[in-house]
Amino acid sequence: MTSEPPSEPAEPTGLPELRASDADRERVVEVLREALAEGRLDMDEFDQRLDAAYTSRTYGELEPLTRDLPVPGGPPVAPPLPADRRAAGSPARWSERIGGRPSSTYGVGILGGFQRKGGWVVPRRFTAVTVMGGGEIDLRDARFEDREVVIRCFAVMGGASVVVPPGVEVDVRGIGIMGGFDQSGADDHELPVPGAPRVVVTGFAFWGGVGVIRKLPKAERKRLKEERRRRELEGKGERGPEKRDRGEPH
């Protein structure tokens, strides 16, 4: 296995510069999930290609991600869908996760750390302060008080990590002095999933850092791993009778 998608020149598709829709990206993601479950990709390869799929803007960028994988029913990237069907590939019903009373409005890590994760309610304004410490702000399973939330991070010789699920629009505006704000798997030009919240990450980092990364929810990652394990066990069970039929030891 390789850790990156194939890099050979692609055959002309006639659509390399056309903008891909949310539904197109989701179709590619489904192929990647199937490949992970079948053992064709390991978790690192899957994560890399998943990030690339959600940040791709054209068919030319999507096509290499599944070029070396079997795709039932046709090519890896389908023709564009009408605009009124773009929401069909939405991975979550975001409307059900908007609203609620905030669980917490701030987190402080001084010579230590803090976590906000699971089914908490993200407020319209959340403030994180880390001084020689760290903080984790995980939004993958969270609810959101409003369609737009602002996470203000102030890191002094410390750091903070903001984890967002695929489909959420992210706007990073922080300032770093001998430090920085970094986003991985997020793209300012990516079209968000319709109805998903918008997360603005801002603040100040001095000798510290704030990282924003997209990841699948843990339940989804666990489901994919269990499905892959189940298929591996089924494959072993199917190979056993074949050995007996040939008179081979087992």
Coordinates of C-alpha atoms in Angstrom, one line a residue:
M1 CA 0.0 0.0 0.0
T2 CA 1.1 3.6 -0.5
S3 CA 0.2 6.5 1.7
E4 CA -0.8 8.8 -1.1
P5 CA -3.2 8.7 -4.0
P6 CA -1.7 7.6 -7.3
S7 CA 0.1 10.5 -9.1
E8 CA 0.2 9.2 -12.7
P9 CA -1.4 11.5 -15.3
A10 CA -5.1 10.8 -15.6
E11 CA -6.9 10.0 -18.8
P12 CA -8.8 13.0 -20.1
T13 CA -12.3 13.0 -18.7
G14 CA -13.6 16.2 -20.5
L15 CA -14.5 17.6 -17.0
P16 CA -11.2 18.3 -15.2
E17 CA -11.8 21.9 -14.6
L18 CA -15.5 21.7 -13.8
R19 CA -16.4 22.6 -10.2
A20 CA -17.4 19.6 -8.1
S21 CA -20.5 19.7 -6.0
D22 CA -21.1 18.5 -2.5
A23 CA -22.8 15.4 -3.8
D24 CA -19.8 14.6 -6.1
R25 CA -17.4 14.8 -3.1
E26 CA -19.7 12.6 -1.0
R27 CA -19.8 9.9 -3.8
V28 CA -16.0 9.8 -3.7
V29 CA -16.0 9.6 0.1
E30 CA -18.4 6.6 -0.1
V31 CA -15.9 4.8 -2.4
L32 CA -13.1 5.5 0.1
R33 CA -15.2 4.2 3.0
E34 CA -15.9 1.0 1.1
A35 CA -12.2 0.6 0.3
L36 CA -11.3 1.1 4.0
A37 CA -13.9 -1.5 5.1
E38 CA -12.5 -4.0 2.5
G39 CA -8.9 -3.5 3.6
R40 CA -7.8 -1.8 0.3
L41 CA -6.8 1.3 2.3
D42 CA -5.3 1.6 5.8
M43 CA -6.5 4.3 8.2
D44 CA -3.7 6.7 7.4
E45 CA -4.4 6.5 3.6
F46 CA -8.1 6.8 4.2
D47 CA -7.6 10.0 6.4
Q48 CA -5.3 11.6 3.7
R49 CA -7.7 10.9 0.9
L50 CA -10.7 11.9 2.9
D51 CA -9.2 15.3 3.7
A52 CA -8.3 15.7 0.0
A53 CA -11.8 14.8 -1.1
Y54 CA -13.5 17.4 1.2
T55 CA -11.0 20.1 0.0
S56 CA -11.2 19.3 -3.7
R57 CA -12.9 21.9 -5.8
T58 CA -12.8 20.4 -9.3
Y59 CA -13.3 17.0 -11.0
G60 CA -9.6 17.0 -11.8
E61 CA -8.8 17.0 -8.1
L62 CA -11.3 14.3 -7.2
E63 CA -10.5 11.8 -9.9
P64 CA -7.0 10.6 -8.7
L65 CA -8.4 9.8 -5.2
T66 CA -10.3 6.7 -6.5
R67 CA -8.3 5.9 -9.6
D68 CA -6.7 2.8 -8.1
L69 CA -9.9 1.6 -6.4
P70 CA -12.9 -0.4 -7.8
V71 CA -15.9 1.7 -8.2
P72 CA -19.2 -0.2 -8.7
G73 CA -21.4 1.1 -11.5
G74 CA -19.1 3.5 -13.3
P75 CA -16.4 6.1 -13.0
P76 CA -15.3 7.5 -9.6
V77 CA -16.7 10.9 -10.3
A78 CA -20.2 11.3 -11.7
P79 CA -21.5 14.1 -13.9
P80 CA -22.7 17.2 -12.1
L81 CA -26.1 17.1 -10.5
P82 CA -28.7 19.8 -10.8
A83 CA -28.4 22.5 -8.2
D84 CA -31.6 21.5 -6.5
R85 CA -30.1 18.1 -5.7
R86 CA -26.8 19.2 -4.1
A87 CA -28.0 18.6 -0.6
A88 CA -28.6 14.9 -1.3
G89 CA -25.1 13.9 -0.2
S90 CA -25.2 15.8 3.1
P91 CA -23.6 13.5 5.8
A92 CA -25.7 14.8 8.6
R93 CA -29.0 16.6 9.2
W94 CA -27.5 19.7 10.6
S95 CA -30.8 21.4 11.3
E96 CA -31.2 18.9 14.2
R97 CA -27.9 20.1 15.8
I98 CA -28.6 23.8 15.8
G99 CA -30.0 25.3 19.0
G100 CA -29.8 24.6 22.7
R101 CA -28.4 26.1 25.9
P102 CA -24.6 26.3 26.0
S103 CA -22.8 23.8 28.2
S104 CA -19.7 25.9 28.6
T105 CA -18.6 29.3 27.4
Y106 CA -14.8 29.1 28.2
G107 CA -11.9 26.7 28.8
V108 CA -8.7 27.5 30.7
G109 CA -5.4 25.5 30.6
I110 CA -2.7 27.0 32.8
L111 CA 0.2 24.6 33.4
G112 CA -2.4 22.0 32.5
G113 CA -5.2 21.3 30.1
F114 CA -8.9 21.2 29.3
Q115 CA -11.2 19.3 27.0
R116 CA -14.6 20.1 25.5
K117 CA -15.9 17.0 23.6
G118 CA -18.8 14.8 23.1
G119 CA -22.4 16.0 23.1
W120 CA -21.8 19.5 24.5
V121 CA -23.5 22.7 23.2
V122 CA -21.1 25.1 21.6
P123 CA -22.0 28.7 22.5
R124 CA -22.1 31.6 20.0
R125 CA -18.8 32.8 21.6
F126 CA -16.4 30.4 23.2
T127 CA -13.1 31.6 24.7
A128 CA -10.1 29.3 25.2
V129 CA -7.0 30.4 27.2
T130 CA -3.9 28.3 27.5
V131 CA -0.7 29.3 29.3
M132 CA 2.0 26.7 29.2
G133 CA -0.8 24.2 28.8
G134 CA -3.2 22.9 26.2
G135 CA -6.8 22.6 25.3
E136 CA -8.9 20.4 23.0
I137 CA -12.2 21.7 21.5
D138 CA -13.9 18.9 19.7
L139 CA -17.0 19.8 17.7
R140 CA -17.7 16.5 15.9
D141 CA -20.5 15.3 18.2
A142 CA -21.5 18.8 19.5
R143 CA -24.6 20.8 19.1
F144 CA -24.4 24.5 18.2
E145 CA -26.3 27.4 19.8
D146 CA -26.4 29.2 16.5
R147 CA -25.6 28.8 12.8
E148 CA -22.4 30.7 13.4
V149 CA -20.1 30.3 16.4
V150 CA -16.9 32.1 17.2
I151 CA -14.1 30.3 19.0
R152 CA -11.5 32.7 20.4
C153 CA -8.2 31.1 21.3
F154 CA -5.4 32.8 23.3
A155 CA -2.3 30.7 23.6
V156 CA 0.9 31.8 25.4
M157 CA 3.6 29.1 25.3
G158 CA 0.7 26.7 25.0
G159 CA -1.6 25.3 22.4
A160 CA -5.2 24.6 21.5
S161 CA -6.7 22.1 19.0
V162 CA -10.1 22.7 17.3
V163 CA -11.6 19.5 15.7
V164 CA -14.5 20.0 13.2
P165 CA -16.4 17.4 11.3
P166 CA -16.5 17.3 7.4
G167 CA -19.0 19.7 5.9
V168 CA -18.6 22.6 8.4
E169 CA -17.4 25.9 7.0
V170 CA -14.3 27.1 8.8
D171 CA -12.9 30.6 8.9
V172 CA -9.5 31.0 10.6
R173 CA -8.5 34.6 11.4
G174 CA -6.0 34.3 14.3
I175 CA -2.7 36.1 14.7
G176 CA 0.5 34.4 15.6
I177 CA 3.7 35.9 16.9
M178 CA 6.5 33.3 17.2
G179 CA 3.6 31.0 17.0
G180 CA 0.8 30.3 14.5
F181 CA -2.7 29.3 13.5
D182 CA -2.8 26.2 11.3
Q183 CA -5.7 24.5 9.5
S184 CA -5.5 21.0 8.1
G185 CA -8.1 19.5 5.8
A186 CA -10.0 22.8 5.7
D187 CA -10.2 25.1 2.6
D188 CA -11.6 28.6 2.5
H189 CA -12.9 27.8 -1.0
E190 CA -14.7 24.6 -0.1
L191 CA -18.4 24.7 -0.4
P192 CA -20.0 23.8 3.0
V193 CA -22.7 21.2 3.4
P194 CA -26.1 23.1 3.1
G195 CA -27.4 23.8 6.6
A196 CA -24.1 23.1 8.4
P197 CA -22.9 25.7 10.9
R198 CA -20.0 28.2 10.3
V199 CA -17.1 28.1 12.7
V200 CA -14.9 31.2 13.0
V201 CA -11.6 30.6 14.8
T202 CA -9.8 33.8 15.9
G203 CA -7.4 34.9 18.7
F204 CA -3.7 35.3 19.4
A205 CA -0.8 32.9 19.8
F206 CA 2.6 33.9 21.3
W207 CA 5.1 31.1 21.4
G208 CA 2.2 28.8 21.0
G209 CA -0.1 27.4 18.4
V210 CA -3.7 26.8 17.5
G211 CA -4.6 24.0 15.1
V212 CA -7.8 23.4 13.2
I213 CA -8.4 19.9 11.7
R214 CA -11.2 18.0 10.1
K215 CA -11.9 14.5 11.3
L216 CA -14.8 12.0 11.0
P217 CA -16.8 11.6 14.2
K218 CA -15.4 8.8 16.4
A219 CA -18.6 6.7 16.0
E220 CA -18.1 6.7 12.2
R221 CA -14.5 5.8 12.4
K222 CA -15.3 3.0 14.9
R223 CA -18.1 1.7 12.6
L224 CA -15.7 1.6 9.6
K225 CA -13.1 -0.3 11.6
E226 CA -15.6 -2.8 12.9
E227 CA -17.0 -3.3 9.3
R228 CA -13.5 -3.9 8.1
R229 CA -12.7 -6.4 10.9
R230 CA -16.0 -8.3 10.1
R231 CA -15.1 -8.6 6.4
E232 CA -11.7 -9.9 7.3
L233 CA -13.2 -12.5 9.5
E234 CA -15.7 -13.5 6.9
G235 CA -12.8 -13.8 4.4
K236 CA -10.9 -16.1 6.7
G237 CA -14.0 -18.3 7.2
E238 CA -14.5 -18.6 3.4
R239 CA -10.9 -19.7 2.9
G240 CA -11.1 -22.5 5.4
P241 CA -13.5 -24.8 3.5
E242 CA -11.3 -24.3 0.3
K243 CA -8.3 -25.8 2.1
R244 CA -10.3 -28.8 3.3
D245 CA -11.6 -29.4 -0.2
R246 CA -8.1 -29.5 -1.5
G247 CA -6.9 -31.8 1.3
E248 CA -4.7 -29.1 2.7
P249 CA -4.0 -28.7 6.4
H250 CA -5.9 -25.9 8.2

